[in-house]
């Protein structure tokens, strides 16, 4: 295999590996999971087109985030009239500079989350699983458990908040 | 604000159900309080991790809905993340490979566009490699070439609108200029216009439809036949001649002027490219770009060096010149396209104190000094504006700040003197500003400068040129 093939292989490897982080980054900037999926696709195409500019050994993720930031800004500007949620440019800049270090902590956060999920009651565990399994709908669970969708939604919000705090405690036990 | 209230609002934000009033409150809090931003990132992270953990991807969910809930979820816990990543990569690689290998058959017309083109298909901005029957191609600028079956090549110059009426043998020109080259097997190909049908009898010819409904054809070789209305006698136009007509009145014949039509895609060439991927601290004095001549430092108070993989003018006034690769001399029409991204410069915090600060990218005519500039001044909030350096006139200006991250594309058409500015990569970005300057002047360099405390950080700088073999409909306007 020659050097060009090696570079392409490394490029595909890096591109594959950063998909989750890239989605998280884009989602934080645009504040919309559906738009984030479209933007990530556009970013992937730009990365592929510019693949020859990627220098093995440099940070692929930083490069991808830089391109993603520009794509998000272009997208938001294009969709400005259609969207009610649009972070202003200064805040986007701020997110873009702060998010990479948050994303770097994701592996530790995944481990911490696994520990925190063990502490959930069976009912709360069922609510979380159902919500993510069904792609966001809580109607079936509301019917099955004779609770209102509003009640379940409020509990889900609390649970996310609790899990966030639990992860924080797991990652800095001394501070807690 | 109470913790639980902030938690509720942030949850609504990440679910996409927040109302505009609450969003404004959250945004305000985020601006002021890093802890609120941190909570947003963390909560979003929890949602993201739970999605990775429990969400079943589309490609297995159809089967899984009927299977035992726990078995599917348990199995997906272990392998989902790996599968999602590989699936994403597989989709990406297959899509890219598809672009190269699989877009060659099955469509009614293959579509290739020039670097400076901008077009819509059925009113939507889509990057396509084919046009199908009944789809309307609206070329806003540049040139789009269509291969319609094995015998017909059509070159559409923007602004123009065409529609494929049949899989192979018919095309409708609604407005604009089109040039067709038809091999012998394509005899009988029809161009429909508002004032009748032009039928090919083995030839090369141009057709134009004006906004007032006037139709013209100019025949380079072979013969075309004009059928204005059913039952009306058909009129033939032979090589070297042209004809002009409307729905009614006489069909006037005249000399062929097929140089008014762009007959092939323009030739693209990169004249300058620098991604500034050199080690931190590399001096710009004689620094070699990827393509083009080494950078020249005309003025600096302290050394200009590569900073964070960019050209950042922070820490003092500077004037740097990028001289493009030599172009062949010719009077042909050219469209220059400059692309670059801006980023927050290192010295961002001092900008409030400099009232005459300015950032500037000047494009220079070959041997003729400054032609036009992209200027951002403190007095206009550092927003980019175009300036004609020959007469000092300015464009309306943009709301795009030179001090923030943006991708910009700028074009200069030597045929018309039109300078256009787009936000985004290429002319398919958002059109944001324009200026008319002197036409016919090739460019050979650009100058990046800052003054009075202004600063700009630039990355991925490229200059390309599309050289047209004919001036096209621009010559008709002049």
CSV table of C-alpha atoms in Angstrom, one decimal, chain B residues 36-199:
chain,number,residue,atom,x,y,z
B,36,UNK,CA,-25.4,28.3,32.3
B,37,UNK,CA,-23.4,27.4,29.2
B,38,UNK,CA,-21.7,24.5,31.0
B,39,UNK,CA,-25.1,23.2,32.1
B,40,UNK,CA,-26.3,23.4,28.5
B,41,UNK,CA,-23.3,21.4,27.2
B,42,UNK,CA,-23.7,18.8,30.0
B,43,UNK,CA,-27.4,18.4,29.6
B,44,UNK,CA,-27.0,18.1,25.8
B,45,UNK,CA,-24.2,15.5,26.5
B,46,UNK,CA,-26.6,13.5,28.7
B,47,UNK,CA,-29.2,13.4,25.9
B,48,UNK,CA,-26.5,12.6,23.3
B,49,UNK,CA,-25.1,9.7,25.4
B,50,UNK,CA,-28.6,8.3,26.2
B,51,UNK,CA,-29.4,8.4,22.5
B,52,UNK,CA,-26.2,6.5,21.7
B,53,UNK,CA,-27.1,4.0,24.4
B,54,UNK,CA,-30.7,3.3,23.8
B,55,UNK,CA,-31.8,4.6,20.4
B,56,UNK,CA,-32.1,1.8,17.8
B,57,UNK,CA,-30.9,2.8,14.4
B,58,UNK,CA,-33.3,2.9,11.5
B,59,UNK,CA,-31.8,-0.1,9.7
B,60,UNK,CA,-32.6,-2.5,12.5
B,61,UNK,CA,-35.7,-0.8,14.0
B,62,UNK,CA,-38.1,-2.2,11.4
B,63,UNK,CA,-37.3,-5.7,12.4
B,64,UNK,CA,-36.9,-5.0,16.1
B,65,UNK,CA,-40.3,-3.5,16.7
B,66,UNK,CA,-41.8,-7.0,16.6
B,67,UNK,CA,-39.0,-8.6,18.6
B,68,UNK,CA,-38.5,-8.8,22.3
B,69,UNK,CA,-37.9,-5.3,23.6
B,70,UNK,CA,-35.2,-6.2,26.1
B,71,UNK,CA,-33.2,-8.5,23.7
B,72,UNK,CA,-33.0,-5.8,21.1
B,73,UNK,CA,-32.1,-3.1,23.5
B,74,UNK,CA,-29.5,-5.2,25.3
B,75,UNK,CA,-27.9,-6.2,22.0
B,76,UNK,CA,-27.9,-2.6,20.7
B,77,UNK,CA,-26.2,-1.4,23.9
B,78,UNK,CA,-23.1,-3.3,23.1
B,79,UNK,CA,-22.8,-2.7,19.4
B,80,UNK,CA,-24.8,0.4,18.6
B,81,UNK,CA,-22.0,2.9,18.9
B,82,UNK,CA,-19.6,0.9,16.8
B,83,UNK,CA,-22.4,0.1,14.2
B,84,UNK,CA,-23.5,3.7,14.0
B,85,UNK,CA,-20.0,4.9,13.4
B,86,UNK,CA,-19.3,2.3,10.7
B,87,UNK,CA,-22.7,2.8,9.1
B,88,UNK,CA,-22.1,6.6,8.9
B,89,UNK,CA,-18.7,5.9,7.3
B,90,UNK,CA,-20.0,3.3,5.0
B,91,UNK,CA,-22.8,5.6,3.9
B,92,UNK,CA,-20.3,8.4,3.4
B,93,UNK,CA,-17.8,6.4,1.4
B,94,UNK,CA,-20.5,4.8,-0.7
B,95,UNK,CA,-22.1,8.2,-1.4
B,96,UNK,CA,-18.8,9.6,-2.4
B,97,UNK,CA,-17.9,6.6,-4.5
B,98,UNK,CA,-21.4,6.9,-5.9
B,99,UNK,CA,-20.7,10.4,-7.1
B,100,UNK,CA,-17.7,9.2,-8.9
B,101,UNK,CA,-18.9,5.9,-10.4
B,102,UNK,CA,-22.6,5.4,-10.3
B,103,UNK,CA,-24.0,8.7,-11.7
B,104,UNK,CA,-23.3,7.7,-15.2
B,105,UNK,CA,-26.5,6.1,-16.4
B,106,UNK,CA,-30.2,6.1,-16.0
B,107,UNK,CA,-30.8,9.8,-16.0
B,108,UNK,CA,-32.2,11.8,-18.8
B,109,UNK,CA,-29.4,14.4,-19.0
B,110,UNK,CA,-26.0,14.4,-17.3
B,111,UNK,CA,-25.3,17.8,-15.8
B,112,UNK,CA,-21.9,19.5,-15.2
B,113,UNK,CA,-21.5,23.0,-14.1
B,114,UNK,CA,-18.7,25.6,-14.2
B,115,UNK,CA,-16.9,26.7,-11.1
B,116,UNK,CA,-18.7,30.1,-11.0
B,117,UNK,CA,-22.2,28.6,-11.6
B,118,UNK,CA,-25.2,28.9,-9.4
B,119,UNK,CA,-28.4,27.1,-10.3
B,120,UNK,CA,-31.7,25.7,-9.0
B,121,UNK,CA,-33.5,22.6,-10.0
B,122,UNK,CA,-37.3,22.9,-9.6
B,123,UNK,CA,-36.8,26.0,-7.5
B,124,UNK,CA,-34.5,24.3,-5.0
B,125,UNK,CA,-30.8,24.7,-4.5
B,126,UNK,CA,-29.5,21.2,-5.1
B,127,UNK,CA,-26.1,19.9,-6.1
B,128,UNK,CA,-27.1,17.4,-8.8
B,129,UNK,CA,-25.2,15.5,-11.5
B,130,UNK,CA,-28.3,14.9,-13.6
B,131,UNK,CA,-31.5,16.5,-14.8
B,132,UNK,CA,-34.7,14.5,-15.4
B,133,UNK,CA,-37.7,14.9,-17.6
B,134,UNK,CA,-40.0,17.8,-16.5
B,135,UNK,CA,-37.4,19.2,-14.1
B,136,UNK,CA,-36.8,22.9,-14.6
B,137,UNK,CA,-33.2,24.0,-14.5
B,138,UNK,CA,-32.8,27.7,-13.5
B,139,UNK,CA,-29.3,28.8,-14.1
B,140,UNK,CA,-28.7,32.1,-12.2
B,141,UNK,CA,-25.1,32.5,-13.2
B,142,UNK,CA,-22.1,30.7,-14.8
B,143,UNK,CA,-22.6,27.8,-17.3
B,144,UNK,CA,-24.2,24.4,-17.0
B,145,UNK,CA,-23.5,21.8,-19.7
B,146,UNK,CA,-26.1,19.0,-20.3
B,147,UNK,CA,-25.4,15.8,-22.1
B,148,UNK,CA,-28.9,14.7,-23.3
B,149,UNK,CA,-28.5,11.2,-24.5
B,150,UNK,CA,-25.5,10.2,-26.7
B,151,UNK,CA,-26.0,12.8,-29.4
B,152,UNK,CA,-26.9,16.1,-27.9
B,153,UNK,CA,-24.8,18.5,-25.9
B,154,UNK,CA,-26.4,21.7,-24.6
B,155,UNK,CA,-24.5,24.6,-23.0
B,156,UNK,CA,-26.8,26.9,-20.9
B,157,UNK,CA,-25.4,30.2,-19.9
B,158,UNK,CA,-27.0,32.0,-16.9
B,159,UNK,CA,-29.4,33.7,-16.5
B,160,UNK,CA,-31.5,31.1,-18.3
B,161,UNK,CA,-34.3,28.6,-17.6
B,162,UNK,CA,-34.7,25.3,-19.4
B,163,UNK,CA,-36.9,22.3,-19.0
B,164,UNK,CA,-36.5,18.7,-20.4
B,165,UNK,CA,-39.7,17.9,-22.1
B,166,UNK,CA,-38.8,14.3,-23.0
B,167,UNK,CA,-36.3,11.7,-22.0
B,168,UNK,CA,-34.1,12.4,-25.1
B,169,UNK,CA,-35.4,14.5,-27.9
B,170,UNK,CA,-37.0,17.7,-26.6
B,171,UNK,CA,-36.0,20.6,-24.5
B,172,UNK,CA,-37.8,23.8,-23.7
B,173,UNK,CA,-36.0,27.1,-23.4
B,174,UNK,CA,-38.1,29.4,-21.2
B,175,UNK,CA,-35.7,32.3,-21.2
B,176,UNK,CA,-31.9,33.0,-21.8
B,177,UNK,CA,-29.2,31.6,-24.0
B,178,UNK,CA,-28.4,28.0,-25.0
B,179,UNK,CA,-26.0,26.5,-27.5
B,180,UNK,CA,-26.5,23.0,-28.9
B,181,UNK,CA,-24.1,20.6,-30.6
B,182,UNK,CA,-25.9,17.7,-32.1
B,183,UNK,CA,-24.2,14.7,-33.6
B,184,UNK,CA,-25.8,13.0,-36.7
B,185,UNK,CA,-27.7,10.4,-34.6
B,186,UNK,CA,-29.6,13.3,-32.8
B,187,UNK,CA,-31.4,14.6,-35.9
B,188,UNK,CA,-34.8,15.9,-35.1
B,189,UNK,CA,-34.0,17.2,-31.7
B,190,UNK,CA,-36.4,20.0,-30.8
B,191,UNK,CA,-36.0,23.2,-28.8
B,192,UNK,CA,-39.4,24.5,-27.8
B,193,UNK,CA,-39.7,28.3,-27.2
B,194,UNK,CA,-42.5,30.6,-26.4
B,195,UNK,CA,-42.6,31.5,-30.1
B,196,UNK,CA,-42.5,28.0,-31.7
B,197,UNK,CA,-40.3,25.0,-32.2
B,198,UNK,CA,-36.7,24.9,-33.6
B,199,UNK,CA,-36.0,21.5,-35.0
